C-alpha cells in the first residue's frame, strides 16, 4: 500500500497502487519487476489525461541531464526483467487463476482478497508498459465479465480492495483508455461507497456487497490513518473520469477532518475512531500510517490540491525533526517510531517508500512552497534513507533485504546536521556516507528481526527508482539491477517467485506463504 503509488508507487507511470504493503506473492514481485524495468527504460504513456486544468507537470517527461547510459547493456537487462515478469504472470495464469494469488512453492492458489483475480487486475498496467498487448487484451476480456460478486456472508476489505482492484483498474484505464476498465471501476466504486456511512465519514473496515452492511476488522471500530487517507487518489480520479461528484465529496470529507485535527508536529496518530478522533499517540512511517503520508503529496501532483501539499510539508518536517536518526558507527540514516515520547529504533521495510517520496517532492514542488534550503534537506534525507534501504539488501549474503531492522540507537539527524553545518559543512552531510556492504554482522549497526525474512515488498526498489530518475546517477540504476539479480537467484521457483526466510544465509529458506 500503497502506491502503490501498493501500491501507488509512481505518478510517473500513473499507477494508483502503493507500495504499499501487504502484498501478495506474485503481484508484489510483479511490482518489483515493474520498477526494475522502469530503471532500464522509460515508457512514455499514450494516455495521460488527468486533471487537465490543474495537473502538475509530469516530473519525468524531461529526464535529468546527467544520464550516461550504455544502451546495449541496459536493453539486455530490460529483456531479462520482461522475461521475469512473464514467468511470474504465466505461472499465476496456469496454476492459480481465477484465484487471487499463486503459492509459488507448491503451485497452489489462495484467495484472500475477494477471489476476483487480484493478480490479473493489479498487473495490467505493467503489461501495458512492457508492451505485452496480447496478455493485456486477454485481461481486458476477463475484466469485462467481472461482476464483483461474493458469497452472501463475505465482507470485502475496503483498503486492500481500493489499492489493488480499484487502483489497478484506474491505472490500466489511464494508460490504455479502454472504456470497460472505467466502467468496472465505477461499478466497484459504487459497491464500496457504504463503508463511508459512519459518523465521521472515516471508512469502515469492510462491506458486504449483498446487503451493504459494514464489518469490523482486527481493531474493532477503529480506522487506521493509512486506511482513511489511502483512498483519496482513486476516488477523486474516479470522480473526475465519471463526473460523479459524490466520489470526490465523500473522500474529501475525510481530508477535511484530518486537517482540522491539526496533528502535533504534523505527525498523524495511527488509530482513529469513527467519530474522526485520534485513539492513540503512536507515530510511525511504517505499517498503519505509511501510505497516508504518501497520498498527501500525490493528491497535489494529481490535481494541484495545495491544502494537501501544505499538510505534506508540515508532516515531512515533523518526520525529519522527530523520527530521523543516524546510527553511531556507520552513520546510517533511518526512520524510528514513537509512542508518546518513547522512541523505538526499528526500521521497517515498509518505511522505505519515504526516500522515494522525498525525492519526488523535492523534484516537483515549486519554490514558492519549498525554499531552497528545505529542498536541499529533503534531497539529503532521500539520499541517506535510500542508501540505508539499499544497504540492508547488499549486506546480506543473499542480497535480499529483511522486513525489519533493529537499529543500534543513534542520534537525531537534525542534531547531527546542526553540528555539521556549524563546523563548516566539511565532507558529506551526516547520514550520507556510502562505505559499502559489510558481511560481519557485528559491524553493521543493526540486527535482523526474527528470521530476517523477505516478503517481496516493493518499497526499496521503488525508492531506488525515484533516486535514479531524479538524480540521473548510474549507481542507483545498478543497485536496482543488483536486487533483481538476487531476486532471480533466491526467490524464483518453478511456478513464479516466493518469499524467503534467512536472508543472511546462502541458500535462503523459501516460504510458500503470502507476504505480510
Short mmCIF file of N, CA and C in Angstrom, two decimals, residues 95-267:
data_model
loop_
_atom_site.label_atom_id
_atom_site.label_comp_id
_atom_site.label_asym_id
_atom_site.label_seq_id
_atom_site.Cartn_x
_atom_site.Cartn_y
_atom_site.Cartn_z
N UNK A 95 -1.47 -21.86 -12.98
CA UNK A 95 -1.66 -22.65 -11.77
C UNK A 95 -2.61 -22.03 -10.75
N UNK A 96 -2.93 -20.75 -10.86
CA UNK A 96 -3.72 -20.10 -9.81
C UNK A 96 -4.99 -19.42 -10.31
N UNK A 97 -4.98 -18.83 -11.48
CA UNK A 97 -6.16 -18.12 -11.97
C UNK A 97 -7.35 -19.07 -12.06
N UNK A 98 -8.58 -18.65 -11.66
CA UNK A 98 -9.00 -17.28 -11.33
C UNK A 98 -8.89 -16.90 -9.86
N UNK A 99 -8.17 -17.68 -9.06
CA UNK A 99 -7.95 -17.30 -7.67
C UNK A 99 -7.12 -16.02 -7.62
N UNK A 100 -6.95 -15.48 -6.43
CA UNK A 100 -6.24 -14.21 -6.28
C UNK A 100 -4.74 -14.33 -6.47
N UNK A 101 -4.16 -15.39 -5.92
CA UNK A 101 -2.70 -15.42 -5.85
C UNK A 101 -2.14 -16.82 -6.03
N UNK A 102 -0.90 -16.87 -6.41
CA UNK A 102 -0.18 -18.12 -6.60
C UNK A 102 0.63 -18.45 -5.36
N UNK A 103 0.62 -19.69 -4.95
CA UNK A 103 1.55 -20.18 -3.94
C UNK A 103 2.76 -20.72 -4.70
N UNK A 104 3.84 -19.96 -4.65
CA UNK A 104 4.90 -20.14 -5.63
C UNK A 104 5.80 -21.34 -5.37
N UNK A 105 5.72 -21.97 -4.22
CA UNK A 105 6.50 -23.19 -3.99
C UNK A 105 5.72 -24.43 -4.35
N UNK A 106 4.44 -24.50 -3.99
CA UNK A 106 3.64 -25.69 -4.21
C UNK A 106 2.86 -25.67 -5.53
N UNK A 107 2.73 -24.49 -6.12
CA UNK A 107 1.89 -24.37 -7.30
C UNK A 107 0.41 -24.31 -6.98
N UNK A 108 0.10 -24.09 -5.71
CA UNK A 108 -1.29 -23.97 -5.29
C UNK A 108 -1.79 -22.55 -5.47
N UNK A 109 -2.95 -22.27 -4.89
CA UNK A 109 -3.51 -20.92 -5.02
C UNK A 109 -4.22 -20.53 -3.74
N UNK A 110 -4.49 -19.25 -3.63
CA UNK A 110 -5.17 -18.71 -2.45
C UNK A 110 -5.98 -17.51 -2.87
N UNK A 111 -7.07 -17.25 -2.15
CA UNK A 111 -7.93 -16.10 -2.46
C UNK A 111 -8.26 -15.35 -1.18
N UNK A 112 -7.32 -14.52 -0.75
CA UNK A 112 -7.52 -13.72 0.46
C UNK A 112 -8.18 -12.38 0.17
N UNK A 113 -8.26 -12.03 -1.10
CA UNK A 113 -8.74 -10.70 -1.45
C UNK A 113 -9.92 -10.79 -2.41
N UNK A 114 -10.99 -11.41 -1.92
CA UNK A 114 -12.29 -11.43 -2.59
C UNK A 114 -12.43 -12.50 -3.66
N UNK A 115 -11.32 -13.08 -4.12
CA UNK A 115 -11.41 -14.11 -5.15
C UNK A 115 -11.78 -13.56 -6.52
N UNK A 116 -11.42 -12.33 -6.79
CA UNK A 116 -11.75 -11.69 -8.06
C UNK A 116 -10.57 -11.64 -9.02
N UNK A 117 -9.53 -12.42 -8.75
CA UNK A 117 -8.36 -12.44 -9.63
C UNK A 117 -7.50 -11.20 -9.49
N UNK A 118 -7.12 -10.89 -8.25
CA UNK A 118 -6.42 -9.63 -7.99
C UNK A 118 -5.10 -9.55 -8.73
N UNK A 119 -4.39 -10.66 -8.88
CA UNK A 119 -3.10 -10.60 -9.56
C UNK A 119 -3.26 -10.13 -11.00
N UNK A 120 -4.28 -10.62 -11.68
CA UNK A 120 -4.51 -10.20 -13.06
C UNK A 120 -4.78 -8.70 -13.15
N UNK A 121 -5.72 -8.22 -12.34
CA UNK A 121 -6.11 -6.81 -12.43
C UNK A 121 -4.96 -5.91 -12.01
N UNK A 122 -4.23 -6.30 -10.99
CA UNK A 122 -3.17 -5.45 -10.48
C UNK A 122 -1.93 -5.46 -11.36
N UNK A 123 -1.89 -6.34 -12.35
CA UNK A 123 -0.74 -6.44 -13.24
C UNK A 123 -0.97 -5.81 -14.60
N UNK A 124 -2.16 -5.30 -14.86
CA UNK A 124 -2.50 -4.86 -16.21
C UNK A 124 -1.68 -3.65 -16.65
N UNK A 125 -1.44 -2.71 -15.74
CA UNK A 125 -0.65 -1.54 -16.15
C UNK A 125 0.77 -1.95 -16.51
N UNK A 126 1.31 -2.92 -15.77
CA UNK A 126 2.66 -3.41 -16.08
C UNK A 126 2.69 -4.06 -17.46
N UNK A 127 1.68 -4.87 -17.77
CA UNK A 127 1.62 -5.48 -19.11
C UNK A 127 1.64 -4.40 -20.19
N UNK A 128 0.86 -3.35 -19.99
CA UNK A 128 0.77 -2.30 -20.99
C UNK A 128 2.14 -1.64 -21.19
N UNK A 129 2.81 -1.30 -20.10
CA UNK A 129 4.10 -0.62 -20.21
C UNK A 129 5.18 -1.51 -20.80
N UNK A 130 5.08 -2.81 -20.58
CA UNK A 130 6.05 -3.74 -21.13
C UNK A 130 5.75 -4.13 -22.57
N UNK A 131 4.65 -3.60 -23.10
CA UNK A 131 4.31 -3.92 -24.47
C UNK A 131 3.71 -5.30 -24.65
N UNK A 132 3.20 -5.89 -23.57
CA UNK A 132 2.60 -7.23 -23.64
C UNK A 132 1.11 -7.09 -23.97
N UNK A 133 0.83 -6.68 -25.17
CA UNK A 133 -0.53 -6.33 -25.55
C UNK A 133 -1.45 -7.55 -25.61
N UNK A 134 -0.93 -8.71 -25.99
CA UNK A 134 -1.78 -9.90 -26.01
C UNK A 134 -2.27 -10.25 -24.61
N UNK A 135 -1.34 -10.24 -23.65
CA UNK A 135 -1.71 -10.51 -22.27
C UNK A 135 -2.68 -9.45 -21.75
N UNK A 136 -2.42 -8.20 -22.12
CA UNK A 136 -3.30 -7.12 -21.67
C UNK A 136 -4.71 -7.30 -22.24
N UNK A 137 -4.80 -7.58 -23.51
CA UNK A 137 -6.12 -7.73 -24.13
C UNK A 137 -6.88 -8.92 -23.55
N UNK A 138 -6.17 -9.99 -23.24
CA UNK A 138 -6.81 -11.14 -22.58
C UNK A 138 -7.36 -10.73 -21.22
N UNK A 139 -6.57 -9.93 -20.50
CA UNK A 139 -7.01 -9.48 -19.18
C UNK A 139 -8.23 -8.56 -19.29
N UNK A 140 -8.28 -7.72 -20.31
CA UNK A 140 -9.44 -6.85 -20.52
C UNK A 140 -10.71 -7.69 -20.69
N UNK A 141 -10.61 -8.78 -21.41
CA UNK A 141 -11.77 -9.65 -21.60
C UNK A 141 -12.23 -10.26 -20.28
N UNK A 142 -11.28 -10.59 -19.41
CA UNK A 142 -11.63 -11.12 -18.10
C UNK A 142 -12.36 -10.03 -17.29
N UNK A 143 -11.82 -8.83 -17.30
CA UNK A 143 -12.44 -7.72 -16.56
C UNK A 143 -13.85 -7.44 -17.08
N UNK A 144 -14.04 -7.57 -18.37
CA UNK A 144 -15.35 -7.29 -18.95
C UNK A 144 -16.43 -8.21 -18.40
N UNK A 145 -16.04 -9.42 -18.00
CA UNK A 145 -17.02 -10.38 -17.47
C UNK A 145 -17.11 -10.34 -15.95
N UNK A 146 -16.35 -9.46 -15.31
CA UNK A 146 -16.31 -9.39 -13.84
C UNK A 146 -17.53 -8.66 -13.30
N UNK A 147 -18.19 -9.25 -12.30
CA UNK A 147 -19.35 -8.57 -11.70
C UNK A 147 -19.18 -8.34 -10.19
N UNK A 148 -18.01 -8.65 -9.65
CA UNK A 148 -17.68 -8.37 -8.26
C UNK A 148 -18.69 -8.96 -7.27
N UNK A 149 -19.02 -10.22 -7.47
CA UNK A 149 -19.91 -10.90 -6.53
C UNK A 149 -19.10 -11.74 -5.55
N UNK A 150 -19.71 -12.03 -4.40
CA UNK A 150 -19.11 -12.89 -3.38
C UNK A 150 -20.21 -13.76 -2.81
N UNK A 151 -19.83 -14.66 -1.90
CA UNK A 151 -20.89 -15.39 -1.20
C UNK A 151 -21.58 -14.43 -0.23
N UNK A 152 -22.82 -14.70 0.14
CA UNK A 152 -23.61 -13.73 0.92
C UNK A 152 -23.03 -13.37 2.27
N UNK A 153 -22.18 -14.23 2.84
CA UNK A 153 -21.64 -13.96 4.17
C UNK A 153 -20.32 -13.20 4.14
N UNK A 154 -19.73 -13.01 2.96
CA UNK A 154 -18.38 -12.45 2.86
C UNK A 154 -18.40 -10.93 2.93
N UNK A 155 -17.42 -10.37 3.65
CA UNK A 155 -17.24 -8.92 3.72
C UNK A 155 -15.96 -8.54 2.99
N UNK A 156 -16.07 -7.61 2.07
CA UNK A 156 -14.96 -7.18 1.22
C UNK A 156 -14.09 -6.19 1.99
N UNK A 157 -12.81 -6.45 2.18
CA UNK A 157 -11.94 -5.49 2.88
C UNK A 157 -11.72 -4.24 2.06
N UNK A 158 -12.03 -3.09 2.63
CA UNK A 158 -12.02 -1.84 1.88
C UNK A 158 -10.63 -1.44 1.41
N UNK A 159 -9.68 -1.35 2.31
CA UNK A 159 -8.36 -0.83 1.99
C UNK A 159 -7.69 -1.62 0.87
N UNK A 160 -7.65 -2.94 1.03
CA UNK A 160 -6.99 -3.77 0.03
C UNK A 160 -7.73 -3.74 -1.30
N UNK A 161 -9.05 -3.68 -1.26
CA UNK A 161 -9.82 -3.65 -2.50
C UNK A 161 -9.59 -2.36 -3.25
N UNK A 162 -9.46 -1.25 -2.53
CA UNK A 162 -9.21 0.03 -3.17
C UNK A 162 -7.83 0.06 -3.83
N UNK A 163 -6.80 -0.27 -3.08
CA UNK A 163 -5.45 -0.07 -3.62
C UNK A 163 -5.10 -1.09 -4.68
N UNK A 164 -5.74 -2.27 -4.65
CA UNK A 164 -5.36 -3.31 -5.61
C UNK A 164 -6.34 -3.39 -6.79
N UNK A 165 -7.62 -3.49 -6.51
CA UNK A 165 -8.59 -3.61 -7.60
C UNK A 165 -8.94 -2.26 -8.22
N UNK A 166 -9.43 -1.34 -7.39
CA UNK A 166 -9.84 -0.04 -7.94
C UNK A 166 -8.62 0.69 -8.52
N UNK A 167 -7.53 0.69 -7.78
CA UNK A 167 -6.31 1.32 -8.29
C UNK A 167 -5.80 0.64 -9.55
N UNK A 168 -5.85 -0.69 -9.58
CA UNK A 168 -5.39 -1.42 -10.76
C UNK A 168 -6.21 -1.10 -11.99
N UNK A 169 -7.54 -1.04 -11.84
CA UNK A 169 -8.41 -0.72 -12.96
C UNK A 169 -8.17 0.70 -13.47
N UNK A 170 -8.06 1.66 -12.55
CA UNK A 170 -7.86 3.05 -12.95
C UNK A 170 -6.50 3.26 -13.61
N UNK A 171 -5.49 2.61 -13.08
CA UNK A 171 -4.16 2.72 -13.67
C UNK A 171 -4.16 2.17 -15.09
N UNK A 172 -4.75 0.99 -15.27
CA UNK A 172 -4.80 0.38 -16.60
C UNK A 172 -5.63 1.23 -17.56
N UNK A 173 -6.73 1.82 -17.07
CA UNK A 173 -7.53 2.70 -17.92
C UNK A 173 -6.76 3.95 -18.30
N UNK A 174 -6.04 4.52 -17.33
CA UNK A 174 -5.29 5.74 -17.59
C UNK A 174 -4.27 5.55 -18.71
N UNK A 175 -3.67 4.38 -18.76
CA UNK A 175 -2.66 4.09 -19.78
C UNK A 175 -3.28 3.71 -21.12
N UNK A 176 -4.36 2.94 -21.08
CA UNK A 176 -4.88 2.35 -22.32
C UNK A 176 -6.11 3.05 -22.88
N UNK A 177 -6.91 3.68 -22.02
CA UNK A 177 -8.15 4.28 -22.47
C UNK A 177 -9.25 3.28 -22.78
N UNK A 178 -9.11 2.03 -22.34
CA UNK A 178 -10.13 1.01 -22.59
C UNK A 178 -11.39 1.32 -21.77
N UNK A 179 -12.52 1.60 -22.42
CA UNK A 179 -13.72 2.03 -21.68
C UNK A 179 -14.23 1.03 -20.65
N UNK A 180 -14.11 -0.27 -20.91
CA UNK A 180 -14.66 -1.26 -19.98
C UNK A 180 -13.94 -1.20 -18.63
N UNK A 181 -12.68 -0.79 -18.63
CA UNK A 181 -11.94 -0.69 -17.37
C UNK A 181 -12.52 0.41 -16.50
N UNK A 182 -12.87 1.52 -17.09
CA UNK A 182 -13.50 2.60 -16.32
C UNK A 182 -14.89 2.18 -15.86
N UNK A 183 -15.63 1.48 -16.71
CA UNK A 183 -16.97 1.03 -16.32
C UNK A 183 -16.89 0.12 -15.10
N UNK A 184 -15.94 -0.80 -15.10
CA UNK A 184 -15.81 -1.70 -13.95
C UNK A 184 -15.30 -0.96 -12.72
N UNK A 185 -14.45 0.02 -12.91
CA UNK A 185 -14.01 0.83 -11.77
C UNK A 185 -15.18 1.58 -11.15
N UNK A 186 -16.06 2.08 -11.99
CA UNK A 186 -17.26 2.77 -11.50
C UNK A 186 -18.16 1.80 -10.74
N UNK A 187 -18.32 0.59 -11.28
CA UNK A 187 -19.11 -0.43 -10.57
C UNK A 187 -18.54 -0.69 -9.19
N UNK A 188 -17.23 -0.83 -9.13
CA UNK A 188 -16.59 -1.15 -7.85
C UNK A 188 -16.67 0.03 -6.90
N UNK A 189 -16.49 1.24 -7.41
CA UNK A 189 -16.62 2.42 -6.55
C UNK A 189 -17.99 2.49 -5.91
N UNK A 190 -19.03 2.18 -6.67
CA UNK A 190 -20.40 2.19 -6.13
C UNK A 190 -20.55 1.14 -5.05
N UNK A 191 -20.01 -0.04 -5.27
CA UNK A 191 -20.09 -1.12 -4.29
C UNK A 191 -19.44 -0.72 -2.96
N UNK A 192 -18.35 0.04 -3.04
CA UNK A 192 -17.59 0.37 -1.84
C UNK A 192 -18.13 1.57 -1.07
N UNK A 193 -18.98 2.37 -1.66
CA UNK A 193 -19.43 3.61 -1.01
C UNK A 193 -20.04 3.43 0.38
N UNK A 194 -20.77 2.32 0.67
CA UNK A 194 -21.35 2.20 2.02
C UNK A 194 -20.34 2.20 3.16
N UNK A 195 -19.06 1.92 2.90
CA UNK A 195 -18.09 1.92 4.01
C UNK A 195 -17.94 3.30 4.63
N UNK A 196 -18.32 4.34 3.90
CA UNK A 196 -18.17 5.70 4.42
C UNK A 196 -19.37 6.16 5.24
N UNK A 197 -20.34 5.29 5.42
CA UNK A 197 -21.54 5.65 6.17
C UNK A 197 -21.28 5.51 7.66
N UNK A 198 -20.40 6.37 8.17
CA UNK A 198 -20.05 6.42 9.59
C UNK A 198 -20.21 7.86 10.06
N UNK A 199 -20.24 8.11 11.37
CA UNK A 199 -20.44 9.48 11.84
C UNK A 199 -19.45 10.49 11.28
N UNK A 200 -18.20 10.07 11.09
CA UNK A 200 -17.17 10.99 10.59
C UNK A 200 -16.93 10.87 9.10
N UNK A 201 -17.43 9.79 8.51
CA UNK A 201 -17.10 9.51 7.12
C UNK A 201 -15.84 8.69 6.97
N UNK A 202 -15.11 8.45 8.07
CA UNK A 202 -13.95 7.57 8.02
C UNK A 202 -14.43 6.17 7.63
N UNK A 203 -13.70 5.47 6.76
CA UNK A 203 -14.22 4.20 6.25
C UNK A 203 -14.24 3.09 7.29
N UNK A 204 -15.29 2.27 7.21
CA UNK A 204 -15.31 1.03 7.98
C UNK A 204 -14.31 0.06 7.37
N UNK A 205 -14.04 -1.02 8.08
CA UNK A 205 -13.03 -1.97 7.61
C UNK A 205 -13.47 -2.72 6.36
N UNK A 206 -14.76 -3.05 6.26
CA UNK A 206 -15.22 -3.89 5.15
C UNK A 206 -16.70 -3.66 4.88
N UNK A 207 -17.16 -4.22 3.75
CA UNK A 207 -18.56 -4.08 3.37
C UNK A 207 -19.04 -5.38 2.73
N UNK A 208 -20.31 -5.72 3.00
CA UNK A 208 -20.95 -6.86 2.36
C UNK A 208 -21.62 -6.36 1.08
N UNK A 209 -21.23 -6.91 -0.07
CA UNK A 209 -21.74 -6.39 -1.34
C UNK A 209 -23.20 -6.73 -1.58
N UNK A 210 -23.77 -7.65 -0.78
CA UNK A 210 -25.16 -8.05 -0.97
C UNK A 210 -26.12 -7.17 -0.18
N UNK A 211 -25.83 -6.96 1.11
CA UNK A 211 -26.76 -6.20 1.94
C UNK A 211 -26.24 -4.80 2.32
N UNK A 212 -25.00 -4.48 1.91
CA UNK A 212 -24.37 -3.16 2.13
C UNK A 212 -24.06 -2.88 3.59
N UNK A 213 -24.12 -3.92 4.44
CA UNK A 213 -23.71 -3.75 5.82
C UNK A 213 -22.19 -3.68 5.90
N UNK A 214 -21.68 -2.96 6.89
CA UNK A 214 -20.23 -2.85 7.06
C UNK A 214 -19.77 -3.76 8.19
N UNK A 215 -18.50 -4.12 8.16
CA UNK A 215 -17.95 -5.03 9.15
C UNK A 215 -16.73 -4.44 9.85
N UNK A 216 -16.39 -5.05 10.99
CA UNK A 216 -15.24 -4.63 11.78
C UNK A 216 -14.03 -5.47 11.41
N UNK A 217 -12.85 -4.88 11.60
CA UNK A 217 -11.60 -5.59 11.39
C UNK A 217 -10.97 -6.01 12.70
N UNK A 218 -9.68 -6.27 12.64
CA UNK A 218 -8.97 -6.76 13.84
C UNK A 218 -8.87 -5.71 14.93
N UNK A 219 -9.14 -4.43 14.62
CA UNK A 219 -9.09 -3.36 15.62
C UNK A 219 -10.48 -2.90 16.03
N UNK A 220 -11.49 -3.71 15.73
CA UNK A 220 -12.84 -3.31 16.08
C UNK A 220 -13.33 -2.19 15.19
N UNK A 221 -13.81 -1.11 15.81
CA UNK A 221 -14.37 0.02 15.06
C UNK A 221 -13.32 1.05 14.66
N UNK A 222 -12.07 0.87 15.07
CA UNK A 222 -11.04 1.86 14.77
C UNK A 222 -10.65 1.81 13.28
N UNK A 223 -10.19 2.95 12.78
CA UNK A 223 -9.69 3.08 11.41
C UNK A 223 -8.24 3.53 11.46
N UNK A 224 -7.39 2.90 10.67
CA UNK A 224 -6.00 3.32 10.60
C UNK A 224 -5.86 4.59 9.77
N UNK A 225 -4.86 5.39 10.10
CA UNK A 225 -4.58 6.59 9.30
C UNK A 225 -4.36 6.22 7.83
N UNK A 226 -3.63 5.15 7.57
CA UNK A 226 -3.38 4.75 6.19
C UNK A 226 -4.68 4.36 5.48
N UNK A 227 -5.61 3.73 6.19
CA UNK A 227 -6.89 3.35 5.58
C UNK A 227 -7.74 4.57 5.25
N UNK A 228 -7.71 5.57 6.14
CA UNK A 228 -8.54 6.76 5.94
C UNK A 228 -8.03 7.61 4.78
N UNK A 229 -6.70 7.67 4.63
CA UNK A 229 -6.13 8.59 3.64
C UNK A 229 -5.80 7.92 2.31
N UNK A 230 -5.71 6.61 2.27
CA UNK A 230 -5.22 5.93 1.07
C UNK A 230 -6.33 5.52 0.11
N UNK A 231 -7.37 6.30 0.08
CA UNK A 231 -8.42 6.11 -0.93
C UNK A 231 -8.64 7.39 -1.72
N UNK A 232 -7.86 8.42 -1.40
CA UNK A 232 -8.10 9.74 -1.96
C UNK A 232 -7.85 9.80 -3.47
N UNK A 233 -6.74 9.27 -3.91
CA UNK A 233 -6.41 9.35 -5.34
C UNK A 233 -7.41 8.57 -6.17
N UNK A 234 -7.72 7.36 -5.73
CA UNK A 234 -8.60 6.50 -6.51
C UNK A 234 -9.99 7.11 -6.67
N UNK A 235 -10.59 7.53 -5.57
CA UNK A 235 -11.96 8.04 -5.65
C UNK A 235 -12.02 9.43 -6.30
N UNK A 236 -11.01 10.25 -6.09
CA UNK A 236 -11.04 11.57 -6.72
C UNK A 236 -10.79 11.47 -8.22
N UNK A 237 -9.93 10.59 -8.63
CA UNK A 237 -9.71 10.39 -10.06
C UNK A 237 -10.95 9.75 -10.70
N UNK A 238 -11.58 8.82 -9.98
CA UNK A 238 -12.81 8.21 -10.47
C UNK A 238 -13.91 9.27 -10.63
N UNK A 239 -13.97 10.21 -9.70
CA UNK A 239 -14.94 11.30 -9.80
C UNK A 239 -14.69 12.14 -11.05
N UNK A 240 -13.43 12.43 -11.32
CA UNK A 240 -13.07 13.21 -12.49
C UNK A 240 -13.49 12.49 -13.78
N UNK A 241 -13.22 11.20 -13.85
CA UNK A 241 -13.47 10.44 -15.07
C UNK A 241 -14.96 10.22 -15.31
N UNK A 242 -15.73 10.01 -14.24
CA UNK A 242 -17.14 9.68 -14.39
C UNK A 242 -18.06 10.88 -14.25
N UNK A 243 -17.56 11.96 -13.65
CA UNK A 243 -18.41 13.11 -13.38
C UNK A 243 -19.28 12.94 -12.14
N UNK A 244 -19.07 11.86 -11.39
CA UNK A 244 -19.87 11.61 -10.19
C UNK A 244 -19.23 12.33 -8.99
N UNK A 245 -19.79 13.45 -8.62
CA UNK A 245 -19.21 14.29 -7.58
C UNK A 245 -19.21 13.61 -6.22
N UNK A 246 -20.13 12.66 -6.00
CA UNK A 246 -20.21 12.02 -4.69
C UNK A 246 -18.92 11.30 -4.33
N UNK A 247 -18.22 10.77 -5.32
CA UNK A 247 -16.94 10.12 -5.04
C UNK A 247 -15.96 11.11 -4.41
N UNK A 248 -15.83 12.27 -5.04
CA UNK A 248 -14.89 13.28 -4.55
C UNK A 248 -15.34 13.83 -3.19
N UNK A 249 -16.61 14.17 -3.09
CA UNK A 249 -17.13 14.76 -1.85
C UNK A 249 -16.97 13.81 -0.67
N UNK A 250 -17.19 12.53 -0.91
CA UNK A 250 -17.16 11.55 0.17
C UNK A 250 -15.77 11.42 0.77
N UNK A 251 -14.75 11.32 -0.07
CA UNK A 251 -13.40 11.11 0.47
C UNK A 251 -12.76 12.43 0.89
N UNK A 252 -13.15 13.54 0.27
CA UNK A 252 -12.58 14.82 0.68
C UNK A 252 -13.04 15.21 2.08
N UNK A 253 -14.20 14.72 2.49
CA UNK A 253 -14.67 14.94 3.86
C UNK A 253 -13.66 14.38 4.86
N UNK A 254 -13.06 13.25 4.53
CA UNK A 254 -12.04 12.66 5.41
C UNK A 254 -10.85 13.60 5.54
N UNK A 255 -10.38 14.13 4.41
CA UNK A 255 -9.22 15.01 4.46
C UNK A 255 -9.51 16.25 5.30
N UNK A 256 -10.70 16.80 5.17
CA UNK A 256 -11.02 17.99 5.95
C UNK A 256 -10.96 17.71 7.45
N UNK A 257 -11.41 16.52 7.84
CA UNK A 257 -11.34 16.18 9.26
C UNK A 257 -9.90 15.95 9.72
N UNK A 258 -9.08 15.38 8.85
CA UNK A 258 -7.67 15.20 9.20
C UNK A 258 -6.98 16.55 9.33
N UNK A 259 -7.28 17.48 8.45
CA UNK A 259 -6.70 18.82 8.57
C UNK A 259 -7.15 19.50 9.85
N UNK A 260 -8.44 19.36 10.15
CA UNK A 260 -9.00 20.00 11.34
C UNK A 260 -8.37 19.48 12.62
N UNK A 261 -7.94 18.22 12.60
CA UNK A 261 -7.32 17.62 13.79
C UNK A 261 -6.01 18.30 14.17
N UNK A 262 -5.38 18.99 13.21
CA UNK A 262 -4.12 19.71 13.45
C UNK A 262 -3.13 18.86 14.26
N UNK A 263 -2.64 17.78 13.67
CA UNK A 263 -1.76 16.87 14.40
C UNK A 263 -0.48 17.56 14.87
N UNK A 264 -0.08 17.24 16.08
CA UNK A 264 1.12 17.84 16.65
C UNK A 264 2.34 17.48 15.82
N UNK A 265 3.12 18.49 15.47
CA UNK A 265 4.33 18.32 14.65
C UNK A 265 4.03 17.71 13.28
N UNK A 266 2.77 17.77 12.86
CA UNK A 266 2.41 17.23 11.57
C UNK A 266 2.33 15.72 11.52
N UNK A 267 2.50 15.05 12.67
CA UNK A 267 2.52 13.59 12.72
C UNK A 267 1.13 13.07 13.09
#
